[in-house]
Coordinates of C-alpha atoms in Angstrom, one line a residue:
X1 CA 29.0 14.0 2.6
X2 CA 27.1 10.8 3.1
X3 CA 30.1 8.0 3.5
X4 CA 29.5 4.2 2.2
X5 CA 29.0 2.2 5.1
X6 CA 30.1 -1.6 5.0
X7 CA 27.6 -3.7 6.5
X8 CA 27.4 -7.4 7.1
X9 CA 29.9 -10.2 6.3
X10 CA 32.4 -7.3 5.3
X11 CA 30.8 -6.7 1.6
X12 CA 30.9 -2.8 0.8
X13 CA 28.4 -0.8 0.0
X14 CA 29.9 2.0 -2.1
X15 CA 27.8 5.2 -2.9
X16 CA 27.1 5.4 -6.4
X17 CA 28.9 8.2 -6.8
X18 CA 31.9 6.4 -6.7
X19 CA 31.3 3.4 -9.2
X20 CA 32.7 5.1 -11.5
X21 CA 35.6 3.2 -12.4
X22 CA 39.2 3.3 -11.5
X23 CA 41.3 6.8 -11.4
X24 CA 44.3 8.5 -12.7
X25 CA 46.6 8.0 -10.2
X26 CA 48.3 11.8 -10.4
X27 CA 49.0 13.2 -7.1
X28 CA 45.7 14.7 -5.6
X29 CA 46.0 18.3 -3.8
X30 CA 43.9 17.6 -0.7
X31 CA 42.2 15.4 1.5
X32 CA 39.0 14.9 0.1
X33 CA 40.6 14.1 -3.5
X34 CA 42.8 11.5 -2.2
X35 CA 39.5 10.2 -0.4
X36 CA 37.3 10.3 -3.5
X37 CA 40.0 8.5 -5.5
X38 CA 40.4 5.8 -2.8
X39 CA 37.1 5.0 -2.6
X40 CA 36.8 4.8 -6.6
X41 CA 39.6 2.5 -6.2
X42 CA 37.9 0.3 -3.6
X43 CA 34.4 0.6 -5.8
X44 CA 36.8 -0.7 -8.6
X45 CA 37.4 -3.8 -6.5
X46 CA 41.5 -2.7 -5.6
X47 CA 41.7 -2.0 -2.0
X48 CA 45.6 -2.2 -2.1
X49 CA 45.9 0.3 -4.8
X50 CA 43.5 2.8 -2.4
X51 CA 46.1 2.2 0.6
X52 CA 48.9 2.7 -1.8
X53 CA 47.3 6.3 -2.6
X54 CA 46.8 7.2 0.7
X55 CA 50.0 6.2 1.7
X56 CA 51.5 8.3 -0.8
X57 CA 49.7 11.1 1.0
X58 CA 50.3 10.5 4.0
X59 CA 53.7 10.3 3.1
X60 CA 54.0 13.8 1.7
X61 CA 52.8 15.2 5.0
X62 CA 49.4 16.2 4.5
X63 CA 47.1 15.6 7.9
X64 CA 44.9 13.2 7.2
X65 CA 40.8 14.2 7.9
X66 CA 37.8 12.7 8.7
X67 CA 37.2 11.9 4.9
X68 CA 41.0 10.1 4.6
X69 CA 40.4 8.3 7.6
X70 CA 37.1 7.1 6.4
X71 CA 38.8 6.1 3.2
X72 CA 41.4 4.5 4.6
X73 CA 39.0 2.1 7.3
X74 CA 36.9 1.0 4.3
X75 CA 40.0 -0.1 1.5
X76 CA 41.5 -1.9 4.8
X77 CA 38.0 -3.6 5.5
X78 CA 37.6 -4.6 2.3
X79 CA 41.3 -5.9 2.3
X80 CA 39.7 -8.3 5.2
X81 CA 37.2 -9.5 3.1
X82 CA 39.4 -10.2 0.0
X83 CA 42.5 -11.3 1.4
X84 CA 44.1 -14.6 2.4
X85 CA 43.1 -15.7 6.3
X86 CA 46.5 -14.9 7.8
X87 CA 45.6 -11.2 6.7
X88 CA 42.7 -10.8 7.8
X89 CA 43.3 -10.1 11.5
X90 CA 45.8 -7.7 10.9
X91 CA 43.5 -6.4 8.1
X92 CA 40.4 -5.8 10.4
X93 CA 43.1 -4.2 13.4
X94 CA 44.5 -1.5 10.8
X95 CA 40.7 -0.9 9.7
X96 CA 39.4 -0.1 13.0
X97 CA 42.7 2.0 14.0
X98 CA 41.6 3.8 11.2
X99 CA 38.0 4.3 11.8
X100 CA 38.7 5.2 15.7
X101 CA 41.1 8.0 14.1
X102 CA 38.0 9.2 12.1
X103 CA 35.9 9.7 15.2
X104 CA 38.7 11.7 16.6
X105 CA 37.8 13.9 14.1
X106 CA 33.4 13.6 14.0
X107 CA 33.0 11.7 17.1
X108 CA 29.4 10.7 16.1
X109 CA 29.5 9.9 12.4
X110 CA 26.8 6.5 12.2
X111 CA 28.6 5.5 9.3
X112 CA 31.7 4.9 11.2
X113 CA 30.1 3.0 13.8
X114 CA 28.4 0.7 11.4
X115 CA 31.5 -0.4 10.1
X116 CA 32.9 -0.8 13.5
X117 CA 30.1 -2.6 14.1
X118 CA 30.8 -4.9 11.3
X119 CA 34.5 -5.4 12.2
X120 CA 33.6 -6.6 15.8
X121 CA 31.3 -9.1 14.0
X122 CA 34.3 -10.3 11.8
X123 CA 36.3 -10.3 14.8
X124 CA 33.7 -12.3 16.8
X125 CA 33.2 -10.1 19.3
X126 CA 29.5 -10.0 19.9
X127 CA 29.2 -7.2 22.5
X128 CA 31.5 -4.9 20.9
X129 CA 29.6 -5.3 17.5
X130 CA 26.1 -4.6 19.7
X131 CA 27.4 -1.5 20.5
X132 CA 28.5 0.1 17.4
X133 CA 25.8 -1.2 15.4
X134 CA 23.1 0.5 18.4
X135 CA 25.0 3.8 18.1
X136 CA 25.2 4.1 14.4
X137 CA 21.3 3.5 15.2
X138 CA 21.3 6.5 17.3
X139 CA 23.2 8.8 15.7
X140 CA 22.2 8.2 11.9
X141 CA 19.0 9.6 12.2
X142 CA 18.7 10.8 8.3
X143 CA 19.6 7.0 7.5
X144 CA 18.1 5.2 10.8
X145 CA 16.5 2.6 8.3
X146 CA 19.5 1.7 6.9
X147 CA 21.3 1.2 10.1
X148 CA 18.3 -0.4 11.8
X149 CA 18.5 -3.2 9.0
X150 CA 22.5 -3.6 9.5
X151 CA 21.3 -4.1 13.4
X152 CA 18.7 -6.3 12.9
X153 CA 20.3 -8.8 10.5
X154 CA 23.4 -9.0 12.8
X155 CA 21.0 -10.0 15.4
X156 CA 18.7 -12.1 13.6
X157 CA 20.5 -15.8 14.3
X158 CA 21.5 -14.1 18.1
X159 CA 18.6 -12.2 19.2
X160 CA 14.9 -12.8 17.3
X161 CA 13.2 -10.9 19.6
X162 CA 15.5 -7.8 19.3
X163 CA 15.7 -7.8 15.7
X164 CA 12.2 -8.1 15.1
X165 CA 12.4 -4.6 17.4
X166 CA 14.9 -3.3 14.7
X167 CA 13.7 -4.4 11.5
X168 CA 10.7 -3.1 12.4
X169 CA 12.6 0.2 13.0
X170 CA 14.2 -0.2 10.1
X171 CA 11.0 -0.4 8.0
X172 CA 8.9 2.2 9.9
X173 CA 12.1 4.6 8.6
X174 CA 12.5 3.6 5.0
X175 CA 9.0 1.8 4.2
X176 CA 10.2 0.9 0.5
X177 CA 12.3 -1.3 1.6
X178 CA 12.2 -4.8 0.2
X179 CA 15.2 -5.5 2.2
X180 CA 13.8 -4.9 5.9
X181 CA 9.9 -5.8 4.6
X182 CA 11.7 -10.0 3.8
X183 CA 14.0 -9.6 7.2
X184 CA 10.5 -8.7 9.2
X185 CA 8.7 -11.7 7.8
X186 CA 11.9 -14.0 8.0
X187 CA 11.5 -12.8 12.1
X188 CA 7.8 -13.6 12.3
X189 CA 8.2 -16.8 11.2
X190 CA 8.9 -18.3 14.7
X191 CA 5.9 -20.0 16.9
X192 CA 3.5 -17.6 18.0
X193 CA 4.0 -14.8 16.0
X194 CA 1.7 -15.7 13.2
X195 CA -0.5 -12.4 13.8
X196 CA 1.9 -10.3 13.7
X197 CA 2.9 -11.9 10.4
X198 CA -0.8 -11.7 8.9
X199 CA -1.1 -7.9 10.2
X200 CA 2.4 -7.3 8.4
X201 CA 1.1 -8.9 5.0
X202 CA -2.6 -7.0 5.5
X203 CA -0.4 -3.7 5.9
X204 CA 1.8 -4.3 2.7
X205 CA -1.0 -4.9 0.8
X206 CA -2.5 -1.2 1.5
X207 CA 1.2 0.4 1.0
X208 CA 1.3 -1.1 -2.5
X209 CA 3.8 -4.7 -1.7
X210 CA 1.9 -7.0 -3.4
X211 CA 4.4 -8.9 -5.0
X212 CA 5.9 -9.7 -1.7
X213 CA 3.0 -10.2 0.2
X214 CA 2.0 -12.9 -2.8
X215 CA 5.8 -14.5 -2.5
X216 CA 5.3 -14.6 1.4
X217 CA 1.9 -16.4 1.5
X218 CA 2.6 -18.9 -0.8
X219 CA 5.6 -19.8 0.9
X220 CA 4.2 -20.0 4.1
X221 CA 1.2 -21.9 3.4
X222 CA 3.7 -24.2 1.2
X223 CA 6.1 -24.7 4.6
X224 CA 5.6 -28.9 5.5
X225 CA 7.7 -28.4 9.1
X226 CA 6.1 -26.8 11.5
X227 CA 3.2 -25.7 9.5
X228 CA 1.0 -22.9 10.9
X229 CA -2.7 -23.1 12.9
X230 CA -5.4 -23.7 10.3
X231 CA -6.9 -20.3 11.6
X232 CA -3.2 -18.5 10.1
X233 CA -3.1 -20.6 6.7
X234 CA -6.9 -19.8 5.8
X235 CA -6.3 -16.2 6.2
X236 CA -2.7 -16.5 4.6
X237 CA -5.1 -17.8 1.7
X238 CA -7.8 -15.2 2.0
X239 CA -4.1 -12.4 1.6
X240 CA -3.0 -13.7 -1.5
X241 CA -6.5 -13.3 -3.1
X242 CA -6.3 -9.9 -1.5
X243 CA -2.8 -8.9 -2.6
X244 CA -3.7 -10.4 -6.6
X245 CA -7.2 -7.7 -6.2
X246 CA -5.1 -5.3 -5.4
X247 CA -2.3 -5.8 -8.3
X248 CA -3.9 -4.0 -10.9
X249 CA -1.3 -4.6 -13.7
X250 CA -1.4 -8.5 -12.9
X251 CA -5.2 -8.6 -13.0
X252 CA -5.2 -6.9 -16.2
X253 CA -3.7 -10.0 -18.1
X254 CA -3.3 -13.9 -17.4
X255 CA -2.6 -15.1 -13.7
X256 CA 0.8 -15.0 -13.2
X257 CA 2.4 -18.2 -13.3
X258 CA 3.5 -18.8 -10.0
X259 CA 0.1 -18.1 -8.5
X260 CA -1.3 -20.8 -9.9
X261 CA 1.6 -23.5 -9.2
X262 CA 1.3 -22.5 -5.7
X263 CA -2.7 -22.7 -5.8
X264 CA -2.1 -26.2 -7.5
X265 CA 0.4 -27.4 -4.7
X266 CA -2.7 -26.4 -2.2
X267 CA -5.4 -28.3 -4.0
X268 CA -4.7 -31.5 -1.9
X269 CA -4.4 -29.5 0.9
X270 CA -7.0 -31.1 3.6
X271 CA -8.1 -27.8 4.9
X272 CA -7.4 -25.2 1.7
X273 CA -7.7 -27.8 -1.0
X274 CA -11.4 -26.1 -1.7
X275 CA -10.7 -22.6 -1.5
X276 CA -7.4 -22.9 -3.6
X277 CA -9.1 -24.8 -6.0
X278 CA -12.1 -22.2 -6.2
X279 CA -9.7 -19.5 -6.3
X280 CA -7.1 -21.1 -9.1
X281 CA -11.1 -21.4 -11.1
X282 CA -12.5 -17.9 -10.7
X283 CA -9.2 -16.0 -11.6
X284 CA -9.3 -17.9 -14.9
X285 CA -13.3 -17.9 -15.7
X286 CA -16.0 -16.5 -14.1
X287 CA -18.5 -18.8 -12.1
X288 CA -21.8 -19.3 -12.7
X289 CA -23.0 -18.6 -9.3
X290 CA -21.8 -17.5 -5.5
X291 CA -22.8 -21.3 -5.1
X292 CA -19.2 -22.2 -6.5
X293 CA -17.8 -20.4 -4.0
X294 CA -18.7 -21.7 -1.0
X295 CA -15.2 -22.2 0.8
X296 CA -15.1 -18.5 0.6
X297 CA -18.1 -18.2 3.1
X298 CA -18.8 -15.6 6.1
X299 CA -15.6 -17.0 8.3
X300 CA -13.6 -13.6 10.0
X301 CA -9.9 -13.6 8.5
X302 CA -8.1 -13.1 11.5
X303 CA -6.6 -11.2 12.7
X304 CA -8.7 -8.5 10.6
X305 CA -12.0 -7.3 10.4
X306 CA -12.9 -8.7 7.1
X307 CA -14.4 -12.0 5.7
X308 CA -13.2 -14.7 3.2
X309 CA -16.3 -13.4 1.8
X310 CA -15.6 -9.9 1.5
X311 CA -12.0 -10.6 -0.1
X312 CA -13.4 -12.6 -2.3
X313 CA -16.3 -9.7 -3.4
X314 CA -13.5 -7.9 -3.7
X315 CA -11.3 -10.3 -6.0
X316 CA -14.4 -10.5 -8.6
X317 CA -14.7 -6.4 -8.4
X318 CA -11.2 -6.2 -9.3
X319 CA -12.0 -8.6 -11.9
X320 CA -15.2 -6.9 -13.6
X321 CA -13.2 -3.8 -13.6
X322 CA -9.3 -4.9 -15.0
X323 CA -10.5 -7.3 -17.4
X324 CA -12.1 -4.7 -19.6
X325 CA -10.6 -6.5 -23.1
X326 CA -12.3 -9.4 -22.3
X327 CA -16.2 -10.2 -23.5
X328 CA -18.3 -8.0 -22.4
X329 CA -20.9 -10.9 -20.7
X330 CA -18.0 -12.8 -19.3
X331 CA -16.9 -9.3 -17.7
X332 CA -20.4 -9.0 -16.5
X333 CA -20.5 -12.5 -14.7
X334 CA -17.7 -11.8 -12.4
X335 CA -19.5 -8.5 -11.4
X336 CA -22.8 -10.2 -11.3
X337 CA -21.3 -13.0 -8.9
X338 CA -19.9 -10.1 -6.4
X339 CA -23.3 -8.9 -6.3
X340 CA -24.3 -12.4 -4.8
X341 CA -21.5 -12.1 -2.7
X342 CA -22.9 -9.3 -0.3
X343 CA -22.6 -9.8 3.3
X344 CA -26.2 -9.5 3.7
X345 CA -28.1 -10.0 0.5
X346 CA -26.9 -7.8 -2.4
X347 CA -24.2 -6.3 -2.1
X348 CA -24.5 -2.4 -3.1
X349 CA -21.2 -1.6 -4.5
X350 CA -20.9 -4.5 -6.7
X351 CA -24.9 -3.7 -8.0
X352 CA -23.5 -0.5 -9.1
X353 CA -20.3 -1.5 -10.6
X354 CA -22.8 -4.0 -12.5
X355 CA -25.3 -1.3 -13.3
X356 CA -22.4 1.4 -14.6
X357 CA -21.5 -1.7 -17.2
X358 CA -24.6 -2.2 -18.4
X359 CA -24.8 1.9 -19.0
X360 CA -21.4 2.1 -20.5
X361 CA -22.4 -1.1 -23.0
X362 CA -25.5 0.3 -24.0
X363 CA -27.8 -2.3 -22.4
X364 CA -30.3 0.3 -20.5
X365 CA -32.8 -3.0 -20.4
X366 CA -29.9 -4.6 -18.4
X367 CA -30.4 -2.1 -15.7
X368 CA -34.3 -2.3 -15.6
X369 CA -33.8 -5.9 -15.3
X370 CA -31.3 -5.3 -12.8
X371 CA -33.5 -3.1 -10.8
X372 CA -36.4 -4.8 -11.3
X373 CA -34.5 -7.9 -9.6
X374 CA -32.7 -6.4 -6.3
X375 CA -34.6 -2.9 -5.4
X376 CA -36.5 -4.4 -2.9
X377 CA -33.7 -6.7 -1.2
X378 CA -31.6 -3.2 -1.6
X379 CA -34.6 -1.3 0.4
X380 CA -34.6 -4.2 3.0
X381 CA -30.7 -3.9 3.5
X382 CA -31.3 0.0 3.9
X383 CA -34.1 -0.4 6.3
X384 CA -31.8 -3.2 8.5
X385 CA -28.7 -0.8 8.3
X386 CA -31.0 2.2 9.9
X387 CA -32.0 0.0 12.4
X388 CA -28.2 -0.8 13.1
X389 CA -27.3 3.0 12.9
X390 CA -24.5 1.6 10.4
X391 CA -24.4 5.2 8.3
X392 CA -21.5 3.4 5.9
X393 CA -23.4 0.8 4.7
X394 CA -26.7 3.1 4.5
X395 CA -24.5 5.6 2.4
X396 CA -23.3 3.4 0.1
X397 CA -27.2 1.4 -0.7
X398 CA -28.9 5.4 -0.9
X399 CA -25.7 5.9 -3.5
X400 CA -26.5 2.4 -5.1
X401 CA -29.9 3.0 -5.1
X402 CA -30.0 6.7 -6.6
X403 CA -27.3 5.7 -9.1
X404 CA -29.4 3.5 -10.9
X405 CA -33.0 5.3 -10.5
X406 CA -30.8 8.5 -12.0
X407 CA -28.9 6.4 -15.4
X408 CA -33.0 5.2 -15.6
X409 CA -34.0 8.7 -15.5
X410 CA -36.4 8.4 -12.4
X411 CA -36.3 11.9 -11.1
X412 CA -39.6 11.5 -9.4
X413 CA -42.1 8.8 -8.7
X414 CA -45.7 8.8 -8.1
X415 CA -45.8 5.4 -6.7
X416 CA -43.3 6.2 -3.8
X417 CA -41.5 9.5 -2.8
X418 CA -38.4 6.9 -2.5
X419 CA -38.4 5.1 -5.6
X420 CA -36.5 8.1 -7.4
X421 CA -33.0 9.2 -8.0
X422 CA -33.1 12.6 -6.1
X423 CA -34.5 11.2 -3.2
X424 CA -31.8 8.5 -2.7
X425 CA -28.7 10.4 -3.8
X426 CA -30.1 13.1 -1.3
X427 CA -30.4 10.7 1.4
X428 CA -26.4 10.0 0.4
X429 CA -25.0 12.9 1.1
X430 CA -27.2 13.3 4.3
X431 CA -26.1 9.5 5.8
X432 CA -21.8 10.6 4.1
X433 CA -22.7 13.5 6.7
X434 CA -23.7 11.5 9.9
X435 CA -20.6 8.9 9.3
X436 CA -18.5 11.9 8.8
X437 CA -19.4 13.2 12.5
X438 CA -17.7 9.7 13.8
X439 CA -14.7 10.1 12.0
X440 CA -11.8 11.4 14.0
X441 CA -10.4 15.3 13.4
X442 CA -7.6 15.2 10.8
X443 CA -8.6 11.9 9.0
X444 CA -10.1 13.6 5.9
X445 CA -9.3 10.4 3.5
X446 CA -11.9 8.6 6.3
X447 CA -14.1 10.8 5.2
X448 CA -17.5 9.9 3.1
X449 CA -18.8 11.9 0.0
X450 CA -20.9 12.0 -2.8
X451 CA -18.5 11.3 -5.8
X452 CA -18.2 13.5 -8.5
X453 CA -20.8 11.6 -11.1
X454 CA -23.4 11.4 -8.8
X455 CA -23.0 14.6 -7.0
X456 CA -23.6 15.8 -11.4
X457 CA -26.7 13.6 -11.2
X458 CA -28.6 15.0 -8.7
X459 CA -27.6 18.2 -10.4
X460 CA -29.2 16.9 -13.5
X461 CA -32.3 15.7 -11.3
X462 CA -32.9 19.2 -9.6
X463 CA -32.6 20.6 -13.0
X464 CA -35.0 18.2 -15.2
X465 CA -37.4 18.8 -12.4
X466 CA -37.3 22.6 -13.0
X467 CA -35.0 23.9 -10.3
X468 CA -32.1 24.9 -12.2
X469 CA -31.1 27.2 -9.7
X470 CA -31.3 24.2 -7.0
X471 CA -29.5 22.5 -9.3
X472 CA -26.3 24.9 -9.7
X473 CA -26.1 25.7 -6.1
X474 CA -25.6 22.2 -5.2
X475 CA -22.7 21.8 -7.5
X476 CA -21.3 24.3 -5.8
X477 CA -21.6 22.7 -2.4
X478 CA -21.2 19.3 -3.8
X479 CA -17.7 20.7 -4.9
X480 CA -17.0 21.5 -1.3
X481 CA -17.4 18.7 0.1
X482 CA -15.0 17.0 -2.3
X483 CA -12.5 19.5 -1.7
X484 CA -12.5 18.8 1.8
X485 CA -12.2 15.1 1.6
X486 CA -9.1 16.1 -0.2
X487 CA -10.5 15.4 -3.6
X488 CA -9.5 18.3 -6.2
X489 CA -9.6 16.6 -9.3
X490 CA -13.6 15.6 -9.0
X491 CA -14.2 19.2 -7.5
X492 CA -12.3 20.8 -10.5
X493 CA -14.7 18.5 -12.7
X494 CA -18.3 19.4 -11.0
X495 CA -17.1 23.6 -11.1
X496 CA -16.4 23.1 -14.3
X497 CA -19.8 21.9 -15.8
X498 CA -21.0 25.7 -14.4
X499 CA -21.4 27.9 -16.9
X500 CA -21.4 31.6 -16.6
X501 CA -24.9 32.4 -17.2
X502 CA -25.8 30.1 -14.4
X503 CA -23.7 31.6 -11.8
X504 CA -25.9 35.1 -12.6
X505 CA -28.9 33.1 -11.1
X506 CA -27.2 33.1 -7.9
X507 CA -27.0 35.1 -4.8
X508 CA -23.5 37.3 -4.6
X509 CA -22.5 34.7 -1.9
X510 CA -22.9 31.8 -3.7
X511 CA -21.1 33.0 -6.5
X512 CA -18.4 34.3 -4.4
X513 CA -18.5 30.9 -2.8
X514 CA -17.8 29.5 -6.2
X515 CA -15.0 31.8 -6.6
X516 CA -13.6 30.8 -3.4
X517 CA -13.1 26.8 -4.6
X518 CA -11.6 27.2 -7.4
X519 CA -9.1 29.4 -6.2
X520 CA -8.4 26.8 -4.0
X521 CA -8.2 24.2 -6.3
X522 CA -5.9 26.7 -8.6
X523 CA -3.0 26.9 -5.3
X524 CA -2.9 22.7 -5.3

């Protein structure tokens, strides 16, 4: 049985199990049925009536167990919350009797340390309470988070350094937490550990903590004493654009309200004033240019590898993509603005994204325009990424590329063996498979591929060129490849465009290759 334990300040925290209101009061038959019912009656806020009960049994002869015991500590602890000062010494004695009594019985139960832990803090007794609370810590190994976050705020006015050690414990163990995430970022707060701060935030951000990491910044970056190096507030800025890309329910609608008062207590800020202001602008209305943008320049947020530049590409991605009920041109700007915000001329992923809109808005003249515009700075990035050996950023300008010669349905061109789709989204896979050959044994969600829609392109290239058997076979092994980046669904959705009269143009392997995957995909 998992027993409440009472943590901090003496205020129980009672299994929900037993908020169930308060009991009969008939005469229970055994141990654990007087325990239940005096824990009800402690969860119903009447410690004296649960000592009453358990007196009663006590009284009648029964042994008292572990789960009596237990009972009894927690109704007398909470007694020493409730009651008047001159109980609450005696109060706290007859609760740790009780609890010492229980480890007679299960020497190492963590629950029972907690609370000791938390009586010795009541009692002022700093080493005894660093002693229980570090063995409930060792021995609670199923609820270690929990424990670890009693620990660390008992330590946090004592000991900083320790119960930064702890929390951190405490969040590594239950990393949904909102609890030990705040008590973490309370801790980092002191001089000198502003990296450590800005690594937490970045890390939230990727688990999903938006909200907090948003709450965090802003508070931060709004803290008069002691403020933080310019270096720490400018990439505390550059996280809360991050965390509001990566908030896709918040994007979808207006900013929230709090966003923007904090952006508009930063817009006399001497050093942010600029980039809060142009951040407040663009997640209201698109700009007109990257030109309007300029405090989000090329400068690294520390302590990360990324740019104000690149968070703010990816802010105006997040945009073009969430705000989907909103004008189609104004939709368009955002993207077209993230194009301009490339690290080195256009940037390939936001070309795309602005391509695919184009396509899905029936504006095929969009794209030629589009293409027509940036092929050749796209071409130069490619040909200065080869040069570099940087196999990402090659992939992802062959994808671009190929992409938008296939929705253009430029299978082959006479000008140029390049300037076609099967070309470039060849030369993807081929540049997904060198970065994949750097990327460490086990990491499959590292991995590069040829996504689903354009591995179905080349398919449709191979096969408007006349290869249709060319054009099955890759499916095949385009589906694969996604399978073993851990992709199912998109490999489930390129076997399924095979039909079986293709399959019969096949050798036997290939087809029992094809029976292979989706077998596969069938045990997921």
């Amino acid at each position: 049985m998992t027993h409440p334990a009472i943590p901090l300040r003496l205020a129980p925290i009672l299994a929900l199990a037993l908020l169930c209101g308060t009991p009969a009061r008939a005469q229970p038959k055994d141990d654990q049925a007087v325990a239940a019912q005096a824990r009800a009656l402690v969860a119903a806020d009447d410690p004296r009536a649960a000592l009453e009960l358990v007196a009663e049994s006590e009284r009648a002869g029964q042994p008292p167990g572990f789960e009596l015991l237990f009972a009894k500590g927690v109704a007398w602890q909470t007694l020493a919350a409730q009651g008047a000062p001159a109980e609450r010494a005696s109060a706290i004695g007859q609760a740790q009797s009780a609890y010492r009594s229980a480890l007679a019985r299960q020497p190492t139960s963590p629950a029972v340390f907690n609370n000791l832990g938390a009586l010795a803090d009541a009692a002022g007794d700093d080493a005894e309470a660093r002693l229980w609370y570090g063995r409930a810590v060792e021995a609670g190994a199923s609820r270690r988070g929990f424990y670890a976050l009693n620990y660390a705020r008992y330590l946090e006015p004592r000991d900083r350094s320790t119960a930064e050690t702890y929390a951190r414990m405490a969040l590594d163990n239950a990393p949904q937490s909102t609890q030990a995430r705040e008590l973490l970022a309370r801790l980092l707060t002191r001089p000198g550990s502003g990296p450590a701060l800005l690594r937490l935030l970045e890390q939230s951000i990727r688990e999903g903590h938006t909200g907090f990491v948003l709450r965090t910044a802003l508070s931060e970056l709004a803290r008069v004493s002691a403020p933080r190096p310019e270096g720490e507030r400018a990439s505390l800025l550059a996280l809360v654009a991050s965390a509001h890309a990566s908030d896709r329910a918040a994007l979808a609608g207006e900013p929230p309200a709090e966003l923007l008062a904090g952006l508009r207590t930063l817009a006399s800020d001497a050093m942010l004033g600029n980039g809060a202001r142009q951040l407040a602008a663009v997640l209201q209305t698109p700009p007109g240019s990257s030109r309007e943008l300029d405090w989000w320049g090329f400068d690294r947020v520390a302590p990360f590898e990324l740019t104000r530049r690149g968070v703010m590409r990816g802010l105006l991605l997040s945009l073009g993509e969430q705000r989907t009920r909103q004008d189609p041109e104004v939709v368009g700007q955002w993207l077209q603005v993230a194009v301009e915000m490339g690290d080195h001329g256009p940037d390939p992923e936001a070309f795309l994204r602005l391509v695919e809109h184009a396509v899905n808005h029936g504006q095929p003249g969009r794209v030629r325009d589009l293409m027509d515009r940036y092929q050749w700075e796209l071409f130069s990035g490619k040909s200065a990424a080869y040069m570099k050996g940087d196999w990402a950023q090659i992939y992802r300008l062959h994808l671009a590329l190929g992409m938008t010669y296939a929705h253009l349905g430029v299978w082959k061109s006479s000008q140029s063996p390049y300037q076609n789709a099967v070309f470039q989204l060849e030369n993807a896979g081929r540049a997904a498979e060198q970065f994949n050959r750097r990327v460490a044994a086990g990491q499959p969600a590292q991995r590069l591929v040829v996504p689903a829609t354009a591995a179905l392109k080349l398919a449709e290239g191979y096969a408007a060129l006349g290869d249709a058997r060319k054009s099955t076979d890759y499916k095949i092994k385009a589906a694969g490849a996604l399978l073993d980046a851990q992709r199912p669904a998109d490999s489930a959705q390129v076997l399924g465009t095979i039909q079986p009269p293709e399959l019969k143009r096949l050798e036997a392997s290939r087809e029992v290759e094809f029976q292979r995957l989706t077998d596969r995909i069938g045990r997921l």
